[in-house]
Amino acid sequence: MRKEIRVKTLVSSLVLMLALGAVAVAQDASPSPAPSYAPPAPEKEHSWLKQLEGEWETESEMLMGPGQPPAKTKGKETVTMFGPYFVFAHGEQGMGGQTMKSQFTIGYDAAKKTYRGTFVSNCDPTLWTYHAGSVDASGKMLTLEAEGPAMMLTKKKTTQYKETFKIVDADHREFTSSMVDDEGKWITFLTSKYTRK
């Protein structure tokens, strides 16, 4: 009789243990809450880029080479924010009987304390990379720096470039592109004026 009670007790204990195990497995199988992620707040330098956002009409003047008159072109540019951290600027303008399409990406690298960016166009195989940039003391002009293939007025293979984005007012801005020539002088070879549509 006692042996039978012991067997029943043992069986009951096993059944209870299995049931508790099944509950534990069921709890482990339930979906865990998704980890929360809060993106970092944008810096004031990111906010500066928002001034470039919008639809723009452009008038540009570009040096074509020694003894040649500058080429004048008209175009358009659409600038959109990509989240709070970057701007994408898609431009189109006439260039030598073709339509030059271009794409700027500009952002602020908070870790390195500098603006950075890229530039590509359908008229040049170079992926331009802007490794440093800053806004001047007036708060009106952003300058980006790059190194790339030397063009036009130089015999060097590569040279230094800088691009400036100047805020004139809420509806007008200016852009320049400059390079270092063989004598080490900065030459501004492209000037563009932007008017908000």
GROMACS .gro file of C-alpha atoms in nm:
model
  197
    1MET     CA    1   0.000   0.000   0.000
    2ARG     CA    2   0.277   0.240   0.098
    3LYS     CA    3   0.466   0.145  -0.216
    4GLU     CA    4   0.161   0.227  -0.425
    5ILE     CA    5   0.124   0.566  -0.251
    6ARG     CA    6   0.490   0.641  -0.315
    7VAL     CA    7   0.452   0.556  -0.683
    8LYS     CA    8   0.142   0.778  -0.713
    9THR     CA    9   0.324   1.061  -0.534
   10LEU     CA   10   0.622   1.024  -0.763
   11VAL     CA   11   0.400   1.023  -1.073
   12SER     CA   12   0.214   1.330  -0.945
   13SER     CA   13   0.542   1.510  -0.884
   14LEU     CA   14   0.664   1.426  -1.234
   15VAL     CA   15   0.339   1.547  -1.388
   16LEU     CA   16   0.362   1.871  -1.187
   17MET     CA   17   0.725   1.925  -1.291
   18LEU     CA   18   0.640   1.866  -1.658
   19ALA     CA   19   0.349   2.108  -1.635
   20LEU     CA   20   0.567   2.376  -1.476
   21GLY     CA   21   0.832   2.315  -1.741
   22ALA     CA   22   0.574   2.355  -2.017
   23VAL     CA   23   0.460   2.686  -1.866
   24ALA     CA   24   0.821   2.809  -1.848
   25VAL     CA   25   0.882   2.711  -2.211
   26ALA     CA   26   0.562   2.884  -2.314
   27GLN     CA   27   0.671   3.200  -2.131
   28ASP     CA   28   1.016   3.190  -2.296
   29ALA     CA   29   0.852   3.151  -2.638
   30SER     CA   30   0.637   3.462  -2.592
   31PRO     CA   31   0.766   3.760  -2.792
   32SER     CA   32   0.997   3.987  -2.595
   33PRO     CA   33   0.941   4.361  -2.619
   34ALA     CA   34   1.129   4.530  -2.903
   35PRO     CA   35   1.435   4.726  -2.789
   36SER     CA   36   1.374   5.098  -2.785
   37TYR     CA   37   1.596   5.335  -2.984
   38ALA     CA   38   1.595   5.711  -2.976
   39PRO     CA   39   1.805   5.877  -3.249
   40PRO     CA   40   2.040   6.148  -3.124
   41ALA     CA   41   1.906   6.501  -3.129
   42PRO     CA   42   2.032   6.706  -3.424
   43GLU     CA   43   2.306   6.958  -3.354
   44LYS     CA   44   2.268   7.330  -3.434
   45GLU     CA   45   2.502   7.264  -3.730
   46HIS     CA   46   2.243   7.026  -3.876
   47SER     CA   47   1.980   7.298  -3.846
   48TRP     CA   48   2.194   7.531  -4.061
   49LEU     CA   49   2.145   7.298  -4.357
   50LYS     CA   50   1.768   7.345  -4.349
   51GLN     CA   51   1.814   7.691  -4.503
   52LEU     CA   52   1.911   7.521  -4.829
   53GLU     CA   53   1.585   7.328  -4.851
   54GLY     CA   54   1.343   7.415  -5.132
   55GLU     CA   55   1.305   7.465  -5.506
   56TRP     CA   56   1.559   7.697  -5.667
   57GLU     CA   57   1.629   7.856  -6.005
   58THR     CA   58   1.999   7.900  -6.086
   59GLU     CA   59   2.213   8.127  -6.302
   60SER     CA   60   2.577   8.018  -6.336
   61GLU     CA   61   2.897   8.148  -6.490
   62MET     CA   62   3.189   7.911  -6.548
   63LEU     CA   63   3.545   7.962  -6.674
   64MET     CA   64   3.610   7.739  -6.975
   65GLY     CA   65   3.984   7.787  -7.016
   66PRO     CA   66   4.254   8.042  -7.107
   67GLY     CA   67   4.139   8.290  -7.370
   68GLN     CA   68   3.780   8.165  -7.366
   69PRO     CA   69   3.483   8.368  -7.246
   70PRO     CA   70   3.299   8.229  -6.942
   71ALA     CA   71   2.999   8.009  -7.017
   72LYS     CA   72   2.667   8.123  -6.878
   73THR     CA   73   2.395   7.871  -6.800
   74LYS     CA   74   2.058   7.849  -6.629
   75GLY     CA   75   1.918   7.561  -6.434
   76LYS     CA   76   1.725   7.443  -6.132
   77GLU     CA   77   1.791   7.267  -5.805
   78THR     CA   78   1.571   7.078  -5.560
   79VAL     CA   79   1.701   7.048  -5.204
   80THR     CA   80   1.533   6.816  -4.953
   81MET     CA   81   1.614   6.722  -4.596
   82PHE     CA   82   1.689   6.354  -4.533
   83GLY     CA   83   1.579   6.322  -4.173
   84PRO     CA   84   1.719   6.599  -3.952
   85TYR     CA   85   2.083   6.529  -4.039
   86PHE     CA   86   2.141   6.558  -4.416
   87VAL     CA   87   2.037   6.752  -4.725
   88PHE     CA   88   2.012   6.609  -5.076
   89ALA     CA   89   2.049   6.866  -5.356
   90HIS     CA   90   1.956   6.751  -5.706
   91GLY     CA   91   2.052   6.998  -5.977
   92GLU     CA   92   2.007   7.028  -6.354
   93GLN     CA   93   2.160   7.283  -6.592
   94GLY     CA   94   2.264   7.317  -6.953
   95MET     CA   95   2.629   7.242  -7.021
   96GLY     CA   96   2.779   7.236  -7.371
   97GLY     CA   97   2.455   7.135  -7.538
   98GLN     CA   98   2.384   6.870  -7.273
   99THR     CA   99   2.187   6.864  -6.951
  100MET     CA  100   2.422   6.824  -6.657
  101LYS     CA  101   2.256   6.649  -6.364
  102SER     CA  102   2.420   6.655  -6.023
  103GLN     CA  103   2.365   6.535  -5.669
  104PHE     CA  104   2.508   6.691  -5.352
  105THR     CA  105   2.481   6.522  -5.013
  106ILE     CA  106   2.582   6.733  -4.714
  107GLY     CA  107   2.573   6.655  -4.343
  108TYR     CA  108   2.747   6.741  -4.019
  109ASP     CA  109   2.974   6.485  -3.852
  110ALA     CA  110   2.921   6.556  -3.482
  111ALA     CA  111   3.199   6.315  -3.379
  112LYS     CA  112   3.461   6.490  -3.596
  113LYS     CA  113   3.310   6.838  -3.555
  114THR     CA  114   3.303   6.909  -3.927
  115TYR     CA  115   3.067   6.922  -4.222
  116ARG     CA  116   3.116   6.646  -4.478
  117GLY     CA  117   2.959   6.556  -4.810
  118THR     CA  118   2.971   6.405  -5.155
  119PHE     CA  119   2.906   6.522  -5.509
  120VAL     CA  120   2.843   6.330  -5.833
  121SER     CA  121   2.728   6.429  -6.179
  122ASN     CA  122   2.643   6.259  -6.507
  123CYS     CA  123   2.929   6.450  -6.677
  124ASP     CA  124   3.217   6.334  -6.456
  125PRO     CA  125   3.311   5.984  -6.326
  126THR     CA  126   3.462   6.128  -6.006
  127LEU     CA  127   3.297   6.067  -5.670
  128TRP     CA  128   3.388   6.392  -5.497
  129THR     CA  129   3.427   6.364  -5.119
  130TYR     CA  130   3.426   6.671  -4.897
  131HIS     CA  131   3.642   6.580  -4.598
  132ALA     CA  132   3.605   6.902  -4.399
  133GLY     CA  133   3.375   7.200  -4.377
  134SER     CA  134   3.266   7.481  -4.150
  135VAL     CA  135   3.036   7.781  -4.126
  136ASP     CA  136   3.207   8.120  -4.095
  137ALA     CA  137   3.173   8.362  -3.804
  138SER     CA  138   2.886   8.547  -3.975
  139GLY     CA  139   2.682   8.227  -3.982
  140LYS     CA  140   2.601   8.294  -4.347
  141MET     CA  141   2.855   8.086  -4.540
  142LEU     CA  142   2.942   7.717  -4.538
  143THR     CA  143   3.276   7.617  -4.695
  144LEU     CA  144   3.352   7.256  -4.792
  145GLU     CA  145   3.699   7.127  -4.879
  146ALA     CA  146   3.798   6.847  -5.115
  147GLU     CA  147   4.081   6.708  -5.323
  148GLY     CA  148   4.014   6.595  -5.678
  149PRO     CA  149   4.133   6.577  -6.038
  150ALA     CA  150   4.291   6.901  -6.156
  151MET     CA  151   4.090   7.066  -6.433
  152MET     CA  152   4.142   7.340  -6.690
  153LEU     CA  153   4.398   7.587  -6.563
  154THR     CA  154   4.657   7.351  -6.412
  155LYS     CA  155   4.907   7.083  -6.514
  156LYS     CA  156   4.880   6.896  -6.185
  157LYS     CA  157   4.697   6.563  -6.165
  158THR     CA  158   4.512   6.655  -5.847
  159THR     CA  159   4.457   6.975  -5.657
  160GLN     CA  160   4.267   7.129  -5.366
  161TYR     CA  161   3.910   7.252  -5.406
  162LYS     CA  162   3.668   7.446  -5.193
  163GLU     CA  163   3.298   7.511  -5.240
  164THR     CA  164   3.106   7.787  -5.066
  165PHE     CA  165   2.734   7.807  -4.993
  166LYS     CA  166   2.638   8.163  -4.897
  167ILE     CA  167   2.297   8.257  -4.758
  168VAL     CA  168   2.208   8.605  -4.886
  169ASP     CA  169   1.854   8.604  -4.747
  170ALA     CA  170   1.565   8.359  -4.714
  171ASP     CA  171   1.507   8.352  -5.091
  172HIS     CA  172   1.856   8.405  -5.233
  173ARG     CA  173   2.188   8.228  -5.199
  174GLU     CA  174   2.517   8.198  -5.384
  175PHE     CA  175   2.758   7.914  -5.462
  176THR     CA  176   3.122   7.923  -5.572
  177SER     CA  177   3.370   7.652  -5.666
  178SER     CA  178   3.743   7.728  -5.649
  179MET     CA  179   4.068   7.538  -5.708
  180VAL     CA  180   4.441   7.585  -5.650
  181ASP     CA  181   4.635   7.649  -5.973
  182ASP     CA  182   4.999   7.565  -6.059
  183GLU     CA  183   5.124   7.877  -5.880
  184GLY     CA  184   4.939   7.787  -5.561
  185LYS     CA  185   4.672   8.055  -5.608
  186TRP     CA  186   4.300   8.002  -5.557
  187ILE     CA  187   4.094   8.050  -5.875
  188THR     CA  188   3.715   8.073  -5.859
  189PHE     CA  189   3.597   7.903  -6.176
  190LEU     CA  190   3.225   7.865  -6.104
  191THR     CA  191   2.981   8.115  -5.957
  192SER     CA  192   2.608   8.043  -5.923
  193LYS     CA  193   2.319   8.254  -5.795
  194TYR     CA  194   2.007   8.086  -5.659
  195THR     CA  195   1.657   8.233  -5.637
  196ARG     CA  196   1.383   8.047  -5.453
  197LYS     CA  197   1.086   7.957  -5.675
   0.00000   0.00000   0.00000
